Tab-separated table of C-alpha atoms in Angstrom:
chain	number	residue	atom	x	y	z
A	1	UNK	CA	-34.081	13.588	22.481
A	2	UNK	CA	-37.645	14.975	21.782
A	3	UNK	CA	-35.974	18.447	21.055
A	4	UNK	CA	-37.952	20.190	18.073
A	5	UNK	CA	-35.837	20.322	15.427
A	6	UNK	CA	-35.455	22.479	12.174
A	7	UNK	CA	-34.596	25.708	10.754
A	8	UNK	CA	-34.652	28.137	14.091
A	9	UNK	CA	-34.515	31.313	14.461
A	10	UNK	CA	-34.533	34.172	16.987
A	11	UNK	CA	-36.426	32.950	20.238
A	12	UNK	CA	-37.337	34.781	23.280
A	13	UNK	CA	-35.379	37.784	23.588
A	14	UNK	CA	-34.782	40.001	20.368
A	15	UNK	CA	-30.896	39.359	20.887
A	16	UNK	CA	-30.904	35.505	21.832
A	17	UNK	CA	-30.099	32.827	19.503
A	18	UNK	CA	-30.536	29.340	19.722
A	19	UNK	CA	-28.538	27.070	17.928
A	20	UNK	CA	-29.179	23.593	17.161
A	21	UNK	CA	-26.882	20.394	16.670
A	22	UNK	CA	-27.238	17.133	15.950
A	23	UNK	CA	-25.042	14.724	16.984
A	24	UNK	CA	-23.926	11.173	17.072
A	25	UNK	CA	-23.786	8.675	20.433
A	26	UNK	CA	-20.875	7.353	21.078
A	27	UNK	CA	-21.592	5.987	24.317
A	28	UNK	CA	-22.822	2.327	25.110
A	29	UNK	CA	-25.259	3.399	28.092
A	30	UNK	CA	-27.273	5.798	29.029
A	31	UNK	CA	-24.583	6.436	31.471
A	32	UNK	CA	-21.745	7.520	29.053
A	33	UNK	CA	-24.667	8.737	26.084
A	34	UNK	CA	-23.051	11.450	24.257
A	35	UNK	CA	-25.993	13.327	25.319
A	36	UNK	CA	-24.628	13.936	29.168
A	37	UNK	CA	-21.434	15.127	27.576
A	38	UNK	CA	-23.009	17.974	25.621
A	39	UNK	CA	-25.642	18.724	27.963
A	40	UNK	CA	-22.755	19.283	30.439
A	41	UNK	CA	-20.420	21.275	27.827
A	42	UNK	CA	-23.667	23.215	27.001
A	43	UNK	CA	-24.048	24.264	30.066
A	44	UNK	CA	-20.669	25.480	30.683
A	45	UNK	CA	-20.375	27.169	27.490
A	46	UNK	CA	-23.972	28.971	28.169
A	47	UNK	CA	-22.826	30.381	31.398
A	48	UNK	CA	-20.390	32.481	29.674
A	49	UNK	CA	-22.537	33.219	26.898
A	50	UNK	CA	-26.142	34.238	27.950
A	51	UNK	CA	-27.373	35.238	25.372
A	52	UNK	CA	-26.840	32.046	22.972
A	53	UNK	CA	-28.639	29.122	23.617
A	54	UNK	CA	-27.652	25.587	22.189
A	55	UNK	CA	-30.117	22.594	22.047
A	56	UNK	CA	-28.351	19.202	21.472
A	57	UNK	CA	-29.990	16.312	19.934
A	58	UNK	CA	-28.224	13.153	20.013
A	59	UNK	CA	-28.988	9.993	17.752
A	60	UNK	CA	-27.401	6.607	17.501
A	61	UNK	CA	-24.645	6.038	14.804
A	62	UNK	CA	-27.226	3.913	13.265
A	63	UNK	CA	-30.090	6.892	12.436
A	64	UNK	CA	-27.854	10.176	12.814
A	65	UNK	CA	-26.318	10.364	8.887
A	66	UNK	CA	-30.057	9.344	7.733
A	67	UNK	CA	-31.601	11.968	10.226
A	68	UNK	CA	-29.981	14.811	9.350
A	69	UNK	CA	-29.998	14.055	5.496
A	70	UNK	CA	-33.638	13.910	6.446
A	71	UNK	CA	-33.807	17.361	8.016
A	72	UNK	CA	-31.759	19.213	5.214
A	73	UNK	CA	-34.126	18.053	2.547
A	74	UNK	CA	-37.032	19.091	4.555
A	75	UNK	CA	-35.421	22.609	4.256
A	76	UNK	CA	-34.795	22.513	8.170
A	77	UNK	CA	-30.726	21.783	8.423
A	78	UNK	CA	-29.607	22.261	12.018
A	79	UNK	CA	-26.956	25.119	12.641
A	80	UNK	CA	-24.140	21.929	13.050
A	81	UNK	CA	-24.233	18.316	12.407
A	82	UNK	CA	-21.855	15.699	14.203
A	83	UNK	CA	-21.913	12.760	11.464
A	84	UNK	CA	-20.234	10.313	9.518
A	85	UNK	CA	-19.295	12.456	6.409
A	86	UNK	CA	-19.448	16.038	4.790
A	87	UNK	CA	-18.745	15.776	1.081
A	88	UNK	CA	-22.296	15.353	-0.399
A	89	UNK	CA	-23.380	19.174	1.809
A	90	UNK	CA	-20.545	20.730	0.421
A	91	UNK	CA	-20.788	19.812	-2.760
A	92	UNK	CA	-24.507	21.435	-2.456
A	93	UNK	CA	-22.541	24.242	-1.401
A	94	UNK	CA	-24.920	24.066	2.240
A	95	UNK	CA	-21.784	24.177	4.405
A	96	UNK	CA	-19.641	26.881	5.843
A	97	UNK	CA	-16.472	26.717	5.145
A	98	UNK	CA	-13.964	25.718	7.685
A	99	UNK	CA	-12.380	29.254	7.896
A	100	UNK	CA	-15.732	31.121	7.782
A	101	UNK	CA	-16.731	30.044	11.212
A	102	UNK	CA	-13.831	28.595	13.159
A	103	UNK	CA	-10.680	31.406	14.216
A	104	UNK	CA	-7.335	30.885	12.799
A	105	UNK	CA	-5.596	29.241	16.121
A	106	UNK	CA	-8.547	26.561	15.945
A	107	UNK	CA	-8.086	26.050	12.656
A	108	UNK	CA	-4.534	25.917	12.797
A	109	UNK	CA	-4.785	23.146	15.125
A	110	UNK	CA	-6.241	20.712	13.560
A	111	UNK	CA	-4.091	17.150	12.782
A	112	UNK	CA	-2.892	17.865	9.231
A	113	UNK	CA	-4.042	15.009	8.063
A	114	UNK	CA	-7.587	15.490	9.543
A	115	UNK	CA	-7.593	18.478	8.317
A	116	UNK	CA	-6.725	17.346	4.660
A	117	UNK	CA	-9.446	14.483	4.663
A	118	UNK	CA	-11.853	17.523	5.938
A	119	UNK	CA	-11.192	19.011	1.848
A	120	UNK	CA	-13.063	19.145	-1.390
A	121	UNK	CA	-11.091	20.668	-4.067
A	122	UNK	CA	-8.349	22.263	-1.508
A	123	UNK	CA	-11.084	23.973	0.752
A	124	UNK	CA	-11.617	22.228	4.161
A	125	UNK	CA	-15.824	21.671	4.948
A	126	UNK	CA	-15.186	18.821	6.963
A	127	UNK	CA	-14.353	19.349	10.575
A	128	UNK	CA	-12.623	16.306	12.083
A	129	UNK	CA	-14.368	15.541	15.629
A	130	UNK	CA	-13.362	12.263	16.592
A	131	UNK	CA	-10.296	10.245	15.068
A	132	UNK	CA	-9.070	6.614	15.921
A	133	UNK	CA	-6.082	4.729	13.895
A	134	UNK	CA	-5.869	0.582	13.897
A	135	UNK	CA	-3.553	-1.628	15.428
A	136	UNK	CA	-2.696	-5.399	15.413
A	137	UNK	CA	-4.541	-6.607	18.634
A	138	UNK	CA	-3.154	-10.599	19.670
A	139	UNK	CA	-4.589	-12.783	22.496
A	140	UNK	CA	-0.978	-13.252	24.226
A	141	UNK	CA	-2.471	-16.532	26.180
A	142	UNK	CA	-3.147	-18.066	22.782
A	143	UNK	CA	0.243	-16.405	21.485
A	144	UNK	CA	1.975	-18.244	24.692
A	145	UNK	CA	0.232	-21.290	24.211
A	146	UNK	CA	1.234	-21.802	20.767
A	147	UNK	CA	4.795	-20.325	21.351
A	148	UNK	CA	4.877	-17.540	18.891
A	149	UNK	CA	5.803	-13.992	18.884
A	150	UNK	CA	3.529	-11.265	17.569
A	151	UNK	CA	4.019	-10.552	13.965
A	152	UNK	CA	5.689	-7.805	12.021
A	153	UNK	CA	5.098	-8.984	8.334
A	154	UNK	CA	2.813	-10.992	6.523
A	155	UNK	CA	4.759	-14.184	6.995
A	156	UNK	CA	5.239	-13.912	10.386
A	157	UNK	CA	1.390	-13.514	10.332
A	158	UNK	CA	0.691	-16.344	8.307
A	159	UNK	CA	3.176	-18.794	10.604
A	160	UNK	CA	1.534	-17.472	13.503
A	161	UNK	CA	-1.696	-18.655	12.236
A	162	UNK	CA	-0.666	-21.772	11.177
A	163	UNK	CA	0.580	-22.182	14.989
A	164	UNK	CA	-2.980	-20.942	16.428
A	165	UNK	CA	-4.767	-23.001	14.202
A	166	UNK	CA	-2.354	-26.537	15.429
A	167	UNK	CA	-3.316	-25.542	18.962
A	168	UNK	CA	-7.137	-25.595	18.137
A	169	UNK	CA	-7.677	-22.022	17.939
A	170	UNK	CA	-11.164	-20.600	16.126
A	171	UNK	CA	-10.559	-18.231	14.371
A	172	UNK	CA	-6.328	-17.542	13.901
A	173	UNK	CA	-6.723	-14.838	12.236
A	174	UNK	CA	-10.291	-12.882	11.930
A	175	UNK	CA	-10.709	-11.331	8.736
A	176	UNK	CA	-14.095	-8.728	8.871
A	177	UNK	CA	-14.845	-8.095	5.198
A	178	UNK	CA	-18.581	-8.725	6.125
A	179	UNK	CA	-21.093	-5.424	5.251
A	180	UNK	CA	-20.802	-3.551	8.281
A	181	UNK	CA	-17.501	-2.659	8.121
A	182	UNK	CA	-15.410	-4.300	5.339
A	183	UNK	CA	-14.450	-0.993	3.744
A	184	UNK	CA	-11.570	-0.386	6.714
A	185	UNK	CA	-10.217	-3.830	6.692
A	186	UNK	CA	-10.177	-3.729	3.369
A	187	UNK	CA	-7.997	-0.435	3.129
A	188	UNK	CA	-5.845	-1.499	6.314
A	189	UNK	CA	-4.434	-4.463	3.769
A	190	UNK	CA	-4.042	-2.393	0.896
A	191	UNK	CA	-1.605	0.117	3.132
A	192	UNK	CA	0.057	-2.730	4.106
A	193	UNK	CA	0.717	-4.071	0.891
A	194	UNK	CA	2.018	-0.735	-0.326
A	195	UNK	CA	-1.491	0.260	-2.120
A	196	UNK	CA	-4.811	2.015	-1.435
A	197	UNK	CA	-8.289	3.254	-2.911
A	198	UNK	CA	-6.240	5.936	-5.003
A	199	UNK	CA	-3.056	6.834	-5.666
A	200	UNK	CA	-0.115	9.829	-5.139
A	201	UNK	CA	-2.337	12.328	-7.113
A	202	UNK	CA	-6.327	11.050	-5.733
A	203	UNK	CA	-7.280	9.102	-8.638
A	204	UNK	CA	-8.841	5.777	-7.605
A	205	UNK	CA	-6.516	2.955	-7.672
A	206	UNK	CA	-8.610	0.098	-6.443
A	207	UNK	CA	-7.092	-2.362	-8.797
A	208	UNK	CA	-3.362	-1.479	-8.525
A	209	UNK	CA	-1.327	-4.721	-9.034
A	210	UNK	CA	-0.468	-3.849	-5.700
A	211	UNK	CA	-3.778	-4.119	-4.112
A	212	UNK	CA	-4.200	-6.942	-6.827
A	213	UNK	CA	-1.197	-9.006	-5.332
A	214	UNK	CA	-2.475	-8.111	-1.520
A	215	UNK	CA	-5.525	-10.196	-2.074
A	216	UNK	CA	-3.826	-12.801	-3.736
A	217	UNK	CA	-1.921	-13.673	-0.855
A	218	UNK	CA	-5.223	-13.129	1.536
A	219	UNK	CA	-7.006	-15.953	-0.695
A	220	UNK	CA	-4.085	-18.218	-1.070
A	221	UNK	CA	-1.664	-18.016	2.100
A	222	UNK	CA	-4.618	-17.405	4.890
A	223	UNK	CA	-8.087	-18.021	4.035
A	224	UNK	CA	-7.600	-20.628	1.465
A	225	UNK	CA	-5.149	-22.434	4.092
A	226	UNK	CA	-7.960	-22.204	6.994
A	227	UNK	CA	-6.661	-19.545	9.278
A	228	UNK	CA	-9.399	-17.110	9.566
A	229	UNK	CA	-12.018	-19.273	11.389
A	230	UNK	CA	-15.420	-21.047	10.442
A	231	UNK	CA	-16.976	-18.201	9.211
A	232	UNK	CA	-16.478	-16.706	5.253
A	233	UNK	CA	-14.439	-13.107	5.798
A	234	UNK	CA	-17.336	-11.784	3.554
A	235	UNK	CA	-19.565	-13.165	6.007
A	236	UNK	CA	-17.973	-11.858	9.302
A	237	UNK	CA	-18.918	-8.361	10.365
A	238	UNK	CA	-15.971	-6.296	12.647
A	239	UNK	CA	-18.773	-6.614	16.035
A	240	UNK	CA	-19.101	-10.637	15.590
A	241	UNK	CA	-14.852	-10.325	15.152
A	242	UNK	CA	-14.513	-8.106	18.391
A	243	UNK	CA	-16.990	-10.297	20.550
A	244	UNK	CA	-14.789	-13.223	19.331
A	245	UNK	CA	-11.770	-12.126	20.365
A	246	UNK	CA	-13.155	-10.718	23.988
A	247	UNK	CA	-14.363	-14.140	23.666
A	248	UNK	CA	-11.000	-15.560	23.287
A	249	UNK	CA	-11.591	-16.957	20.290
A	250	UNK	CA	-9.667	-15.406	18.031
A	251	UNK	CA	-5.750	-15.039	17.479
A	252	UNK	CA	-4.846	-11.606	16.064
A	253	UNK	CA	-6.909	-9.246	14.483
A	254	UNK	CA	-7.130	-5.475	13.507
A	255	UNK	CA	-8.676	-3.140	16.099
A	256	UNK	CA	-9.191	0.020	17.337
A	257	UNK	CA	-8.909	1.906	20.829
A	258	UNK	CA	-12.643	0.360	21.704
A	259	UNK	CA	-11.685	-3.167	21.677
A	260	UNK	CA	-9.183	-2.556	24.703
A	261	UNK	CA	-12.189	-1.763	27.053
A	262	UNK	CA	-14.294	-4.964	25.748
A	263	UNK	CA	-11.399	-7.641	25.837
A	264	UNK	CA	-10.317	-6.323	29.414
A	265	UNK	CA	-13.641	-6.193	30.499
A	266	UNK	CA	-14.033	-10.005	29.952
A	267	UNK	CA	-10.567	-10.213	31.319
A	268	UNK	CA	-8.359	-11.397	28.110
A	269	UNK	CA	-4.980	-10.294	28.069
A	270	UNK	CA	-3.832	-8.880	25.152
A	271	UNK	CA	-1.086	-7.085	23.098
A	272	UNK	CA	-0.842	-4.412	20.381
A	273	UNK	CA	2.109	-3.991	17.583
A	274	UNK	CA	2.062	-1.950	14.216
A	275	UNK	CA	0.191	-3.623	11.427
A	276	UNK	CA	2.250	-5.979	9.936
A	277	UNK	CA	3.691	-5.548	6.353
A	278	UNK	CA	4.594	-7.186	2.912
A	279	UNK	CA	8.451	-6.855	4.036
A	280	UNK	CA	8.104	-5.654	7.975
A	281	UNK	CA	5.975	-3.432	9.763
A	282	UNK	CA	3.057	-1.320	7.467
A	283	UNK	CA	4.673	2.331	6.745
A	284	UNK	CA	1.234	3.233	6.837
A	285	UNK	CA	-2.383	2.498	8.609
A	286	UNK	CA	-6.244	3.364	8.578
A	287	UNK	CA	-6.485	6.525	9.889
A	288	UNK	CA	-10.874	7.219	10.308
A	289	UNK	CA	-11.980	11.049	11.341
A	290	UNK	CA	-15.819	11.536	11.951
A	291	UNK	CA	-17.105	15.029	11.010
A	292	UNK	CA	-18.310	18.526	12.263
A	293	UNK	CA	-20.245	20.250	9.581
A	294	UNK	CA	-21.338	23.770	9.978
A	295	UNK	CA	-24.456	24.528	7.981
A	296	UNK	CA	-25.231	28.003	5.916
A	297	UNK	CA	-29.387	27.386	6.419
A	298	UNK	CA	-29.836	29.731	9.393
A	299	UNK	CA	-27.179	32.046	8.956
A	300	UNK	CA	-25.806	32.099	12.468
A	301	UNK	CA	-22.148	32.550	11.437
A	302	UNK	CA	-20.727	34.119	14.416
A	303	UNK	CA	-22.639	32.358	17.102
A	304	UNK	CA	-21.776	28.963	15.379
A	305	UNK	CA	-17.764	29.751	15.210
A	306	UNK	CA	-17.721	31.118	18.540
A	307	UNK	CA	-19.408	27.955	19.950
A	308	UNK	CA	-17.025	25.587	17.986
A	309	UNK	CA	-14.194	27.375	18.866
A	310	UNK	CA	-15.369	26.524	22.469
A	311	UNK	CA	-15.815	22.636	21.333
A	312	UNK	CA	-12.447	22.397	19.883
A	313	UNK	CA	-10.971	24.029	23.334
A	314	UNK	CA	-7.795	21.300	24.395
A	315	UNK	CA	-10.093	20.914	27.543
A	316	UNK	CA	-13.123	19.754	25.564
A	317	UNK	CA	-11.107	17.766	23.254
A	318	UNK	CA	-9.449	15.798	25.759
A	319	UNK	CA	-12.752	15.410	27.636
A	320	UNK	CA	-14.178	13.830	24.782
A	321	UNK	CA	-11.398	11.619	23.381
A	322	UNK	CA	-10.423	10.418	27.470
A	323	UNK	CA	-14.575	9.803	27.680
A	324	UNK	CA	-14.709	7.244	24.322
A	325	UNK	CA	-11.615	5.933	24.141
A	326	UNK	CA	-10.332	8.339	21.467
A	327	UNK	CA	-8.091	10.217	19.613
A	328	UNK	CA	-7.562	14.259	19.930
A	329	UNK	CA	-8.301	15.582	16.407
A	330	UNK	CA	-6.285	18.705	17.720
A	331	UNK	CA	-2.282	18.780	17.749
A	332	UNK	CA	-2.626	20.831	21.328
A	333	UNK	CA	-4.550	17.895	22.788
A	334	UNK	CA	-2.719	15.143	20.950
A	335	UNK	CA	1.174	16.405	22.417
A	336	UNK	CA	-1.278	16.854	25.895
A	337	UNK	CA	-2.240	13.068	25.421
A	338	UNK	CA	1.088	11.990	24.504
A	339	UNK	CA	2.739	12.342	27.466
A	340	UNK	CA	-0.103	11.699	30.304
A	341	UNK	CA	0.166	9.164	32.323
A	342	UNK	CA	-3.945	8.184	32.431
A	343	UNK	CA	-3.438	8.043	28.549
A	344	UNK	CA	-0.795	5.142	28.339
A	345	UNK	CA	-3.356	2.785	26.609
A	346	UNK	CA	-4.051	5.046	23.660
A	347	UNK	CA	-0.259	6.387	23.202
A	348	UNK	CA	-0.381	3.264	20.514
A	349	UNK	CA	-2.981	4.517	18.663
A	350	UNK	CA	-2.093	8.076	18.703
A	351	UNK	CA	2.019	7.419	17.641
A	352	UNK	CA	-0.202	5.410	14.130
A	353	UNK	CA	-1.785	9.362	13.656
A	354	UNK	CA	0.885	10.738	12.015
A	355	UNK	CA	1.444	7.670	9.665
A	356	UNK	CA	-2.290	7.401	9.082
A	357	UNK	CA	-4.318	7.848	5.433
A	358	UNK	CA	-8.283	8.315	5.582
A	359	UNK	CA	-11.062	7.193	3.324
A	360	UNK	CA	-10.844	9.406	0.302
A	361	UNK	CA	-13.875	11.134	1.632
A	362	UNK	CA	-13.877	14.725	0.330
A	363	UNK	CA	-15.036	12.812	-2.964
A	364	UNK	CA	-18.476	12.516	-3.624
A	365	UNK	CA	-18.588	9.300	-5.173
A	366	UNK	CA	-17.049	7.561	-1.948
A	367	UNK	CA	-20.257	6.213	-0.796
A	368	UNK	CA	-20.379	4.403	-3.599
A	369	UNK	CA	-17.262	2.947	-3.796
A	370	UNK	CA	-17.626	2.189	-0.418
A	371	UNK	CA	-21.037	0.465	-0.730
A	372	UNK	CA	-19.602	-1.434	-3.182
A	373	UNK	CA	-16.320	-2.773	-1.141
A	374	UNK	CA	-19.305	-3.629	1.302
A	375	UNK	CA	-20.999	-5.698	-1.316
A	376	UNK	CA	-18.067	-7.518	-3.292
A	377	UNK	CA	-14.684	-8.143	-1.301
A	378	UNK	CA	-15.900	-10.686	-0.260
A	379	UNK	CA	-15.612	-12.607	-3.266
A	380	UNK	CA	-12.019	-11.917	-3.742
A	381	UNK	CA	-10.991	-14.247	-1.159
A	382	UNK	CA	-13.420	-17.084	-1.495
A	383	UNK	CA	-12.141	-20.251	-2.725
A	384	UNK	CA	-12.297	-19.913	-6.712
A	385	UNK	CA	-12.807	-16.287	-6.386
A	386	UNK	CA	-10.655	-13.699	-8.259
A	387	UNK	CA	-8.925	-10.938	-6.329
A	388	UNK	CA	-8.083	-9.272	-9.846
A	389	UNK	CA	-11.693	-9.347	-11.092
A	390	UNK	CA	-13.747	-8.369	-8.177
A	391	UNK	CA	-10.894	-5.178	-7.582
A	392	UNK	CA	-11.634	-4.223	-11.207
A	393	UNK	CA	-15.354	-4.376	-10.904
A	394	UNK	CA	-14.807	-2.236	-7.594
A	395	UNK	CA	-12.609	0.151	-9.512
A	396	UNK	CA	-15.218	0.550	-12.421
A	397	UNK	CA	-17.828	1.778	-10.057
A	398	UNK	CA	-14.915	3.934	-8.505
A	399	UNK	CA	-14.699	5.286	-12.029
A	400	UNK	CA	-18.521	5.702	-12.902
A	401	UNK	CA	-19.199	7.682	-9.914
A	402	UNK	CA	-16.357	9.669	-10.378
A	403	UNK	CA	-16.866	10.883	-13.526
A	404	UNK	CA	-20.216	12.401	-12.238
A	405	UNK	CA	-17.892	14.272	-9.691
């Protein structure tokens, strides 16, 4: 963690390299820290190559982005950053691209549509490095107890609710739009209403009478009715929703592959199904990639591609998504994952892969829009507020800071 870091060169030996990366923790102890899994995949990969050295520096989710955004304008990018996106580098033009440092087969694997989110303007900078899709989790003692079944459509969800809430349930249905997250939960309605943040062809879309309709029936048929708990969706972030349901507070809500380990761990049994839809189950979910970037700065093309190649080795990938509770960005790994017995808990997640859409984030102006879904959507669903107003004030910023694209 006290690793120098900053534009490196050669060290020690005319013919050695050292390459640095930054990276993001995904663990939630110092026993699982992301930094024991690359120190241990550094190892193994320096044993075969002596004379490249690789020094790992691992941050939490909460400093990484801002650290190496930090570094880069400092002049002293690291040779790779693990982090939460990639447009704003390559639009800089500081990035390799994908096919200048990674060989065909590697490339070739990728998810396809990982590998599409990973693109600005049809040329992938964005290497996906850890993916997870959502799912409906229920409490099925609460689901028992208030003799329902779990829901594939929106009325089915709303009866359920109506149920949970009779038998004195808190929260019947948690609805996240709070700032930390509000973005996904946000997008996993629109797909299930049969909308999005843009449409066929990538233009934003945010207030598409379907998206426009979706919140209608959030404000009227679930919060305005009293079925998603004491606190105001703007109000609740996705952690306070997640501790709530471990807690066995909450009904139904939409999670991904971490929430497994924290409700079992406090020993609630639960169930997963599809995300339900306007007319049946959603056709389509949140799919969410974090990114591999490969930066130009130091110039250590070959050493960088030959190391990634090693990263994005089935072995390593599975190692990784089997040690956080996550999904193979690689098809190899995925079909591997598929069928293995140890993974039966994520085969849920990983059949939702396939039918997944990302965050439009090969656009610049994402951030923004995002920030502002943060800030606003909120509103839509409050008592009074106006789902068509608040979308329209989201899509004008979508528009602003796209025209600067």
């Amino acid at each position: 963690m006290t690793a120098v870091l900053g534009g490196c060169g050669l060290t020690g030996d005319s013919d050695e390299v050292t390459l640095k990366l930054v990276a993001a923790d995904y663990g939630d102890s110092k026993d699982n820290s992301s930094q024991k899994y690359w120190d241990e995949l550094v190892e193994s990969y320096e044993a075969k190559n002596p004379d490249v050295k690789v020094d790992v520096t691992v941050y939490s989710w909460n400093d990484v982005d801002r650290k190496v955004r930090e570094l880069v304008e400092a002049g002293k990018a690291p040779d790779m950053a693990q982090i939460g996106a990639y447009s704003d580098y390559a639009d800089k033009d500081l990035l390799y691209r994908a096919d200048d440092v990674l060989s065909i087969p590697v490339q070739a694997d990728f998810v396809s549509q990982l590998a599409g989110a990973g693109q600005v303007n049809g040329v992938q900078y964005g290497l996906p490095f850890a993916a997870s899709t959502r799912v409906l989790f229920y409490n099925k003692t609460l689901f028992d107890k208030a003799g329902v079944q779990p829901p594939k459509s929106w009325d089915d969800l709303a009866e359920a609710a109506e149920a949970l809430k009779e038998k004195g349930v808190k929260y019947p249905y948690a609805l996240p739009l709070g700032a930390e997250e509000a973005q996904a939960e946000t997008m996993q309605w629109m797909l299930s209403g049969g909308g999005g943040y843009t449409d066929d062809v990538g233009t934003y879309s945010v207030d598409s009478p379907q998206n426009v309709t979706t919140f209608t029936w959030l404000r009227d048929e679930l919060v305005g009715k009293g079925l998603t708990g004491p606190v105001a969706p703007g109000k609740l972030d996705r952690a306070d929703a997640f501790a709530a349901f471990a807690g066995g507070d909450v009904g139904m809500l939409n999670g991904h592959p971490s929430l497994m380990k924290m409700a079992s761990a406090k020993g609630v049994k639960y169930g997963m199904v599809t995300t339900p839809g306007v007319d049946g189950e959603s056709q389509s979910t949140l799919g969410v990639s974090d990114w591999m970037t490969a930066f130009k700065k130091n110039g250590h093309q070959k050493e960088v591609g030959d190391f990634l190649d090693f990263v994005y080795s089935e072995e390593n990938v599975l190692d990784f998504s089997r040690e956080y509770d996550l999904l193979p960005v690689t098809t190899s790994a995925s079909q591997t994952m598929s069928t293995a017995a140890e993974d039966k808990n994520l085969k849920p997640f990983l059949d939702e892969l396939l039918l997944s859409e990302l965050y439009p984030v090969g656009k610049t102006s994402w951030a923004s829009v995002s920030a502002d879904v943060k800030k606003h959507i909120g509103e839509a669903v409050s008592s009074g507020g106006s789902p068509k107003g608040v979308l329209g004030q989201i899509q004008a910023t979508a528009m602003r800071a796209g025209s600067e694209e």
